[in-house]
Amino acid sequence: GNFYVAAILDSLCKEFLSVNVSAILYLMNYEKYGRSTASAQYFLQLAGYLGIPVIAWNADNSGLERRASQSSLQLQLAPSLEHQTAAMLSILERYKWHQFSIVTSQIAGHDDFIQAVRERISDMQDTFKFTILSAILVTDPRHDLQELIKSESRVMLLYSTREEATSILSAATDQKITGENYVWVVTQSVIENLQTPSQFPVGMLGVHFDTSSESLVSEITTAIKVYAYGVEDFVNDPKNANRSLNTQLSCEVAGESRWSTGDLFFKYLKNVSVEGDQGKPNVEFTQDGVLKAAELKIMNLRPGVSKQLVWEERFNDEAPRPSSGESGFYDGIPGAAPGCHQHGAERQDEPRSALCKRRQAATAIGVDRVSTIRIREFIFKPTCPEPDLPVLHPASAEIARPQGTAFSGTTFAVRNHKLCQI
């Protein structure tokens, strides 16, 4: 196939099974949602078929098929699609925006995105009511956005690649569904590495997590701790006295084709609790293998120093700068909110400029899939019209290296759930 199926299978047989790995650490910060995502999906499914747990950190994990991911032996350290949709809807809830539309391209995971939004809405129905005015799959932006216009939606959730978003938002601007009367809230797949196409409208909001090489490398320690803590718990359990973490798998006919202990070992991995950084929750997983809690930054698109557009983390403790009133959100301040002209009548059931009366708050939104949205608040008054916001050797856990990244052959020991370098 297009993503070199034979090469992936050959790599698993020769580089992983030959050294009896009991887990694979798979970390990748590539965000193109095409062949690379398809190859990652195939790799993870093959590992699951072989019964080998995978501890992953994929920047493009939102493009992985949810059903396949949940049925595999995979732990995902990056924020999931569910985390992103929860954060997006929390923005809408905070500003009392009940009605919105969903816009997606044919990006991998677009159906899962819509389903995740619907599931989150269902989870929240007792506390906040949402109405989805339309859900549009865009293949021809200029034609397909007509349905969005007919829905009279003022708030849009967009899931696509950055390139696709450029075309969609360019067409949206031409059709006058961007600007002061509209708010577009986008996913990490649109923001990517914070570089901004000129076609993006000022005032956009988005959810973001760091996918830089530095961030990826920092996640290696977390992944090793998860594996190490899981090994320690497995080995220390008397019930496993006659079980081994030596897989003895082979791609040859004579060998075993699936590790019989893999599912059991995965349960130990899934139940670990790794101490978080200062002020952050411990790394723990749900039964689906996703993080119980993840941190996402809320970003706002605004003009930079030479009028170049920049993504800026707006909901923080910085003093706000005045709003230009060009869009619904600017500098994190709801100036002329979508659907409300500064000198005109407000439309019912649309975002309201009266939000300026409320106190604004927040830094990064911490998304806990099990319980609730946690927001660390910093209160400030904006400028508004009205005044009053875990002994391991590297060979025992093979690391799938991102291109250009090297790891030393460091040996670690685990003592009382503390990872020690030897």
Short mmCIF file of C-alpha atoms in Angstrom, two decimals:
data_model
loop_
_atom_site.label_atom_id
_atom_site.label_comp_id
_atom_site.label_asym_id
_atom_site.label_seq_id
_atom_site.Cartn_x
_atom_site.Cartn_y
_atom_site.Cartn_z
CA GLY A 1 0.00 0.00 0.00
CA ASN A 2 0.88 3.66 -0.06
CA PHE A 3 2.27 3.64 3.47
CA TYR A 4 4.67 0.70 2.98
CA VAL A 5 2.80 -2.12 4.74
CA ALA A 6 5.61 -4.61 4.01
CA ALA A 7 8.21 -2.28 5.56
CA ILE A 8 6.16 -1.85 8.74
CA LEU A 9 5.62 -5.60 9.11
CA ASP A 10 9.30 -6.28 8.38
CA SER A 11 10.31 -3.73 11.02
CA LEU A 12 8.11 -5.35 13.67
CA CYS A 13 9.46 -8.83 12.88
CA LYS A 14 13.16 -7.95 12.69
CA GLU A 15 13.61 -5.03 15.05
CA PHE A 16 11.01 -5.68 17.74
CA LEU A 17 10.09 -9.38 18.00
CA SER A 18 13.69 -10.54 17.55
CA VAL A 19 14.68 -8.85 20.83
CA ASN A 20 11.59 -9.96 22.77
CA VAL A 21 10.16 -6.55 23.55
CA SER A 22 7.35 -6.55 26.08
CA ALA A 23 6.15 -3.08 25.17
CA ILE A 24 6.72 -0.50 22.47
CA LEU A 25 7.12 3.18 23.16
CA TYR A 26 5.82 4.95 20.09
CA LEU A 27 6.32 8.70 20.01
CA MET A 28 5.73 10.89 16.98
CA ASN A 29 5.03 14.58 16.51
CA TYR A 30 4.19 14.51 12.80
CA GLU A 31 0.90 16.26 12.04
CA LYS A 32 -0.12 15.69 8.43
CA TYR A 33 -3.06 13.31 8.94
CA GLY A 34 -2.41 11.44 5.69
CA ARG A 35 -0.20 8.46 4.97
CA SER A 36 1.73 8.92 8.23
CA THR A 37 -1.47 8.62 10.26
CA ALA A 38 -2.54 5.57 8.25
CA SER A 39 0.86 3.93 8.81
CA ALA A 40 0.67 4.71 12.55
CA GLN A 41 -2.80 3.15 12.65
CA TYR A 42 -1.51 0.02 10.90
CA PHE A 43 1.54 -0.22 13.19
CA LEU A 44 -0.58 0.08 16.33
CA GLN A 45 -3.11 -2.46 15.06
CA LEU A 46 -0.32 -4.95 14.23
CA ALA A 47 1.18 -4.51 17.70
CA GLY A 48 -2.26 -5.14 19.19
CA TYR A 49 -2.68 -8.25 17.04
CA LEU A 50 0.67 -9.53 18.36
CA GLY A 51 -0.42 -8.81 21.93
CA ILE A 52 2.29 -6.22 22.57
CA PRO A 53 1.23 -3.15 24.56
CA VAL A 54 2.09 0.23 23.10
CA ILE A 55 2.70 3.38 25.11
CA ALA A 56 2.17 6.12 22.57
CA TRP A 57 2.40 9.85 22.20
CA ASN A 58 1.06 10.82 18.79
CA ALA A 59 0.47 14.42 17.87
CA ASP A 60 -1.99 13.18 15.24
CA ASN A 61 -3.79 10.72 17.52
CA SER A 62 -7.10 12.42 16.77
CA GLY A 63 -6.83 10.90 13.28
CA LEU A 64 -6.59 7.36 14.62
CA GLU A 65 -9.79 5.37 14.38
CA ARG A 66 -11.28 5.37 17.87
CA ARG A 67 -12.79 1.89 17.67
CA ALA A 68 -9.48 0.36 16.54
CA SER A 69 -7.49 2.30 19.15
CA GLN A 70 -9.76 1.24 22.00
CA SER A 71 -9.61 -2.44 20.98
CA SER A 72 -5.80 -2.40 20.81
CA LEU A 73 -3.35 -2.57 23.74
CA GLN A 74 -2.54 1.12 23.54
CA LEU A 75 -2.01 3.84 26.12
CA GLN A 76 -2.09 7.35 24.67
CA LEU A 77 -0.12 10.08 26.45
CA ALA A 78 -1.16 12.91 24.15
CA PRO A 79 -4.49 14.70 24.59
CA SER A 80 -7.21 12.76 22.83
CA LEU A 81 -9.97 13.86 20.49
CA GLU A 82 -12.36 13.64 23.43
CA HIS A 83 -10.16 15.99 25.43
CA GLN A 84 -10.17 18.51 22.59
CA THR A 85 -13.92 18.44 22.09
CA ALA A 86 -14.48 18.77 25.83
CA ALA A 87 -12.25 21.85 25.91
CA MET A 88 -13.98 23.38 22.88
CA LEU A 89 -17.41 22.90 24.38
CA SER A 90 -16.22 24.31 27.70
CA ILE A 91 -15.44 27.56 25.89
CA LEU A 92 -18.96 27.65 24.53
CA GLU A 93 -20.38 26.87 27.95
CA ARG A 94 -18.34 29.59 29.62
CA TYR A 95 -19.77 32.22 27.30
CA LYS A 96 -23.28 30.76 27.25
CA TRP A 97 -23.21 29.93 23.54
CA HIS A 98 -25.85 27.23 23.22
CA GLN A 99 -26.11 26.92 19.44
CA PHE A 100 -23.28 26.04 17.05
CA SER A 101 -22.38 24.17 13.88
CA ILE A 102 -19.70 21.55 13.21
CA VAL A 103 -17.49 21.89 10.14
CA THR A 104 -15.06 19.14 9.12
CA SER A 105 -12.98 18.21 6.10
CA GLN A 106 -12.34 14.60 5.08
CA ILE A 107 -9.42 14.51 7.52
CA ALA A 108 -8.80 11.19 9.28
CA GLY A 109 -11.09 11.01 12.30
CA HIS A 110 -13.73 13.47 11.10
CA ASP A 111 -16.62 11.11 11.90
CA ASP A 112 -15.08 10.42 15.32
CA PHE A 113 -14.89 14.17 15.96
CA ILE A 114 -18.60 14.64 15.36
CA GLN A 115 -19.41 11.62 17.51
CA ALA A 116 -17.14 12.90 20.31
CA VAL A 117 -18.95 16.24 20.26
CA ARG A 118 -22.33 14.53 20.43
CA GLU A 119 -21.21 12.29 23.31
CA ARG A 120 -19.89 15.26 25.27
CA ILE A 121 -23.12 17.15 24.73
CA SER A 122 -25.01 14.15 26.06
CA ASP A 123 -22.74 14.01 29.14
CA MET A 124 -23.40 17.69 29.80
CA GLN A 125 -27.13 17.78 29.15
CA ASP A 126 -28.07 18.05 32.82
CA THR A 127 -25.92 21.15 33.33
CA PHE A 128 -25.85 22.92 29.95
CA LYS A 129 -27.98 22.53 26.85
CA PHE A 130 -26.38 22.61 23.38
CA THR A 131 -28.02 22.60 19.98
CA ILE A 132 -26.09 21.53 16.86
CA LEU A 133 -27.55 23.60 14.03
CA SER A 134 -25.68 21.73 11.29
CA ALA A 135 -22.78 19.29 10.75
CA ILE A 136 -21.06 19.92 7.45
CA LEU A 137 -18.47 17.79 5.65
CA VAL A 138 -16.57 20.13 3.36
CA THR A 139 -15.14 18.85 0.08
CA ASP A 140 -15.83 21.99 -1.97
CA PRO A 141 -15.65 24.96 0.41
CA ARG A 142 -17.42 27.53 -1.74
CA HIS A 143 -20.34 25.19 -2.41
CA ASP A 144 -20.58 23.32 0.90
CA LEU A 145 -20.50 26.41 3.11
CA GLN A 146 -23.85 27.47 1.70
CA GLU A 147 -25.47 25.05 4.14
CA LEU A 148 -23.66 26.84 6.96
CA ILE A 149 -25.03 30.15 5.80
CA LYS A 150 -28.56 28.74 5.70
CA SER A 151 -28.24 27.47 9.28
CA GLU A 152 -27.60 31.03 10.45
CA SER A 153 -24.96 29.67 12.83
CA ARG A 154 -22.70 32.22 14.46
CA VAL A 155 -20.38 29.78 16.28
CA MET A 156 -18.49 27.05 14.38
CA LEU A 157 -16.30 24.15 15.58
CA LEU A 158 -13.75 23.31 12.86
CA TYR A 159 -11.79 20.03 12.56
CA SER A 160 -9.47 19.77 9.55
CA THR A 161 -5.80 20.01 8.61
CA ARG A 162 -4.22 23.45 8.54
CA GLU A 163 -4.09 23.40 4.74
CA GLU A 164 -7.76 22.47 4.51
CA ALA A 165 -8.66 25.11 7.07
CA THR A 166 -6.92 27.71 4.92
CA SER A 167 -9.25 26.91 2.01
CA ILE A 168 -12.33 26.66 4.19
CA LEU A 169 -11.73 29.91 6.04
CA SER A 170 -10.78 31.76 2.87
CA ALA A 171 -14.11 30.75 1.36
CA ALA A 172 -15.87 31.61 4.61
CA THR A 173 -14.38 35.09 4.52
CA ASP A 174 -15.50 35.57 0.91
CA GLN A 175 -19.00 34.52 1.94
CA LYS A 176 -18.94 36.87 4.90
CA ILE A 177 -19.20 34.24 7.65
CA THR A 178 -16.11 35.40 9.50
CA GLY A 179 -15.57 38.65 11.32
CA GLU A 180 -17.24 40.39 14.21
CA ASN A 181 -20.50 38.44 14.02
CA TYR A 182 -18.89 34.98 13.99
CA VAL A 183 -16.57 32.83 16.11
CA TRP A 184 -14.57 29.89 14.70
CA VAL A 185 -13.18 27.47 17.31
CA VAL A 186 -10.55 25.09 15.90
CA THR A 187 -8.69 21.92 16.90
CA GLN A 188 -4.95 21.24 17.34
CA SER A 189 -4.88 19.87 13.77
CA VAL A 190 -5.59 23.39 12.50
CA ILE A 191 -3.19 25.22 14.81
CA GLU A 192 -0.34 22.66 14.50
CA ASN A 193 2.95 24.43 15.32
CA LEU A 194 1.45 27.90 15.68
CA GLN A 195 2.44 29.10 12.19
CA THR A 196 -0.47 31.03 10.80
CA PRO A 197 -1.72 31.39 7.21
CA SER A 198 -2.83 34.88 6.30
CA GLN A 199 -6.27 33.54 5.35
CA PHE A 200 -7.14 32.83 8.98
CA PRO A 201 -9.51 35.46 10.38
CA VAL A 202 -8.47 37.53 13.37
CA GLY A 203 -10.25 36.48 16.53
CA MET A 204 -10.31 32.71 15.97
CA LEU A 205 -10.14 30.52 19.06
CA GLY A 206 -8.44 27.12 19.24
CA VAL A 207 -7.33 24.32 21.56
CA HIS A 208 -3.62 23.53 21.49
CA PHE A 209 -0.97 21.27 23.02
CA ASP A 210 2.78 21.50 22.43
CA THR A 211 3.96 19.16 19.63
CA SER A 212 7.50 20.50 19.35
CA SER A 213 10.55 18.18 19.42
CA GLU A 214 11.34 19.43 22.91
CA SER A 215 7.89 18.49 24.15
CA LEU A 216 8.10 15.07 22.48
CA VAL A 217 11.48 14.32 24.08
CA SER A 218 10.13 15.31 27.49
CA GLU A 219 7.35 12.74 27.07
CA ILE A 220 9.95 9.94 26.71
CA THR A 221 10.60 10.07 30.47
CA THR A 222 6.90 9.79 31.18
CA ALA A 223 6.54 6.83 28.79
CA ILE A 224 9.50 5.02 30.39
CA LYS A 225 8.03 5.60 33.85
CA VAL A 226 4.67 4.18 32.79
CA TYR A 227 6.44 1.07 31.45
CA ALA A 228 8.75 0.78 34.46
CA TYR A 229 5.97 1.15 37.03
CA GLY A 230 3.91 -1.45 35.15
CA VAL A 231 6.86 -3.90 35.16
CA GLU A 232 7.41 -3.34 38.87
CA ASP A 233 3.77 -3.97 39.73
CA PHE A 234 3.64 -7.07 37.48
CA VAL A 235 6.84 -8.59 38.89
CA ASN A 236 5.89 -7.86 42.51
CA ASP A 237 2.48 -9.51 42.19
CA PRO A 238 2.76 -13.13 43.59
CA LYS A 239 0.11 -14.26 41.11
CA ASN A 240 2.63 -13.72 38.30
CA ALA A 241 5.41 -15.89 39.81
CA ASN A 242 5.22 -18.35 36.89
CA ARG A 243 4.71 -15.72 34.20
CA SER A 244 7.43 -14.04 32.17
CA LEU A 245 7.70 -10.76 30.31
CA ASN A 246 9.78 -12.58 27.68
CA THR A 247 7.42 -12.61 24.72
CA GLN A 248 9.12 -15.32 22.57
CA LEU A 249 7.19 -14.19 19.50
CA SER A 250 8.26 -14.87 15.95
CA CYS A 251 7.02 -14.09 12.48
CA GLU A 252 8.15 -17.58 11.43
CA VAL A 253 5.64 -20.41 11.24
CA ALA A 254 7.24 -22.29 14.18
CA GLY A 255 6.86 -19.43 16.67
CA GLU A 256 3.95 -18.03 18.63
CA SER A 257 2.00 -15.38 16.76
CA ARG A 258 0.49 -13.62 19.81
CA TRP A 259 1.89 -13.00 23.28
CA SER A 260 -0.48 -14.70 25.70
CA THR A 261 0.56 -12.51 28.64
CA GLY A 262 0.22 -9.25 26.74
CA ASP A 263 -3.35 -8.50 27.75
CA LEU A 264 -2.58 -9.14 31.41
CA PHE A 265 0.57 -7.00 31.35
CA PHE A 266 -1.41 -4.23 29.67
CA LYS A 267 -3.78 -4.12 32.64
CA TYR A 268 -0.82 -3.40 34.95
CA LEU A 269 0.38 -0.64 32.63
CA LYS A 270 -3.08 0.86 32.46
CA ASN A 271 -3.39 0.97 36.25
CA VAL A 272 -0.15 2.84 36.98
CA SER A 273 -0.09 6.27 38.48
CA VAL A 274 2.93 8.39 37.60
CA GLU A 275 3.58 11.50 39.61
CA GLY A 276 2.87 14.62 37.62
CA ASP A 277 4.93 17.76 37.40
CA GLN A 278 4.48 20.29 40.15
CA GLY A 279 0.94 21.52 40.22
CA LYS A 280 -0.28 18.96 37.70
CA PRO A 281 -2.33 15.79 38.22
CA ASN A 282 -0.73 12.34 38.16
CA VAL A 283 -0.54 10.53 34.82
CA GLU A 284 -3.33 7.97 34.97
CA PHE A 285 -5.44 6.25 32.32
CA THR A 286 -9.08 5.43 31.75
CA GLN A 287 -10.24 1.94 30.79
CA ASP A 288 -10.02 3.07 27.16
CA GLY A 289 -6.29 3.82 27.56
CA VAL A 290 -6.51 7.60 27.30
CA LEU A 291 -5.36 10.08 29.92
CA LYS A 292 -7.77 10.79 32.72
CA ALA A 293 -6.63 14.38 32.69
CA ALA A 294 -4.92 16.43 30.00
CA GLU A 295 -3.98 20.07 29.73
CA LEU A 296 -4.84 22.08 26.67
CA LYS A 297 -4.10 25.73 26.03
CA ILE A 298 -6.80 28.01 24.72
CA MET A 299 -5.40 30.13 21.90
CA ASN A 300 -6.61 33.32 20.28
CA LEU A 301 -5.49 34.58 16.86
CA ARG A 302 -4.46 38.22 16.86
CA PRO A 303 -2.23 40.59 14.92
CA GLY A 304 1.44 40.56 15.92
CA VAL A 305 4.04 43.28 15.76
CA SER A 306 4.18 43.72 11.99
CA LYS A 307 0.52 42.89 11.47
CA GLN A 308 1.49 39.22 11.05
CA LEU A 309 -1.11 36.99 12.68
CA VAL A 310 0.02 35.08 15.77
CA TRP A 311 -1.59 32.48 18.01
CA GLU A 312 -1.46 33.69 21.55
CA GLU A 313 -2.48 32.02 24.79
CA ARG A 314 -5.03 34.52 25.84
CA PHE A 315 -6.74 33.17 28.91
CA ASN A 316 -3.97 33.81 31.39
CA ASP A 317 -2.94 36.21 34.08
CA GLU A 318 -1.55 38.85 31.77
CA ALA A 319 -3.16 42.22 31.79
CA PRO A 320 -5.48 42.40 28.79
CA ARG A 321 -4.96 44.92 26.04
CA PRO A 322 -7.83 46.88 24.55
CA SER A 323 -10.07 45.19 22.02
CA SER A 324 -10.20 46.56 18.49
CA GLY A 325 -13.73 45.22 18.09
CA GLU A 326 -12.77 43.50 14.82
CA SER A 327 -13.98 40.08 15.91
CA GLY A 328 -15.86 38.15 18.52
CA PHE A 329 -12.66 37.38 20.45
CA TYR A 330 -9.58 39.51 20.44
CA ASP A 331 -6.98 39.55 23.18
CA GLY A 332 -9.27 37.14 25.03
CA ILE A 333 -11.86 39.86 25.45
CA PRO A 334 -15.37 39.40 24.13
CA GLY A 335 -15.62 42.81 22.54
CA ALA A 336 -18.23 42.81 19.83
CA ALA A 337 -19.46 39.29 20.43
CA PRO A 338 -20.66 37.23 17.44
CA GLY A 339 -24.15 38.15 16.42
CA CYS A 340 -24.05 41.47 18.28
CA HIS A 341 -23.19 44.70 16.52
CA GLN A 342 -21.78 47.42 18.68
CA HIS A 343 -24.47 49.82 17.57
CA GLY A 344 -27.21 47.34 16.70
CA ALA A 345 -29.73 45.09 18.31
CA GLU A 346 -28.64 41.75 19.73
CA ARG A 347 -30.12 38.56 18.25
CA GLN A 348 -31.66 36.11 20.69
CA ASP A 349 -29.82 32.77 21.34
CA GLU A 350 -26.57 34.11 19.91
CA PRO A 351 -23.35 35.09 21.72
CA ARG A 352 -23.96 38.40 23.40
CA SER A 353 -21.83 41.47 23.93
CA ALA A 354 -23.30 41.57 27.42
CA LEU A 355 -20.59 39.03 28.28
CA CYS A 356 -18.42 42.06 28.94
CA LYS A 357 -20.37 42.52 32.13
CA ARG A 358 -19.14 39.17 33.41
CA ARG A 359 -15.77 38.50 34.98
CA GLN A 360 -13.48 36.61 32.58
CA ALA A 361 -11.04 33.96 33.78
CA ALA A 362 -8.74 31.02 33.07
CA THR A 363 -5.41 29.84 31.85
CA ALA A 364 -5.09 26.43 30.27
CA ILE A 365 -8.17 24.29 30.57
CA GLY A 366 -7.50 20.95 32.32
CA VAL A 367 -9.80 18.33 30.86
CA ASP A 368 -10.72 15.41 33.08
CA ARG A 369 -12.75 12.94 31.04
CA VAL A 370 -14.01 11.23 34.17
CA SER A 371 -15.26 14.19 36.11
CA THR A 372 -15.24 17.76 34.92
CA ILE A 373 -13.47 20.68 33.32
CA ARG A 374 -11.04 22.23 35.76
CA ILE A 375 -10.08 25.84 35.23
CA ARG A 376 -7.39 27.67 37.13
CA GLU A 377 -8.74 31.14 37.41
CA PHE A 378 -7.09 34.51 37.18
CA ILE A 379 -9.63 37.26 37.48
CA PHE A 380 -9.21 40.51 35.62
CA LYS A 381 -11.38 43.30 34.34
CA PRO A 382 -11.20 43.87 30.60
CA THR A 383 -11.74 47.13 28.79
CA CYS A 384 -15.44 46.95 27.96
CA PRO A 385 -18.23 49.32 27.07
CA GLU A 386 -19.78 48.48 30.44
CA PRO A 387 -17.46 48.14 33.51
CA ASP A 388 -18.33 45.33 35.66
CA LEU A 389 -13.50 36.95 34.47
CA PRO A 390 7.97 4.00 37.86
CA VAL A 391 16.30 -2.69 36.65
CA LEU A 392 15.23 -1.84 33.00
CA HIS A 393 17.45 -1.96 29.97
CA PRO A 394 16.36 -0.07 26.87
CA ALA A 395 16.04 -3.37 24.93
CA SER A 396 13.16 -4.39 27.18
CA ALA A 397 11.02 -1.55 25.83
CA GLU A 398 11.82 -0.68 22.27
CA ILE A 399 11.41 2.98 21.50
CA ALA A 400 10.04 3.95 18.11
CA ARG A 401 12.22 6.97 17.47
CA PRO A 402 11.02 10.06 15.70
CA GLN A 403 13.23 10.94 12.75
CA GLY A 404 16.34 12.81 13.78
CA THR A 405 16.05 11.86 17.46
CA ALA A 406 18.71 9.73 19.19
CA PHE A 407 18.51 7.97 22.56
CA SER A 408 21.45 6.76 24.62
CA GLY A 409 21.58 3.18 25.94
CA THR A 410 20.76 4.22 29.48
CA THR A 411 19.85 1.56 32.06
CA PHE A 412 17.21 2.34 34.65
CA ALA A 413 16.14 0.78 37.95
CA VAL A 414 12.76 1.04 39.59
CA ARG A 415 12.57 1.31 43.35
CA ASN A 416 9.31 2.07 45.09
CA HIS A 417 7.85 3.57 41.97
CA LYS A 418 10.81 5.89 41.48
CA LEU A 419 12.73 5.72 38.22
CA CYS A 420 16.49 5.77 38.86
CA GLN A 421 19.21 6.10 36.25
CA ILE A 422 22.13 3.66 36.76
#
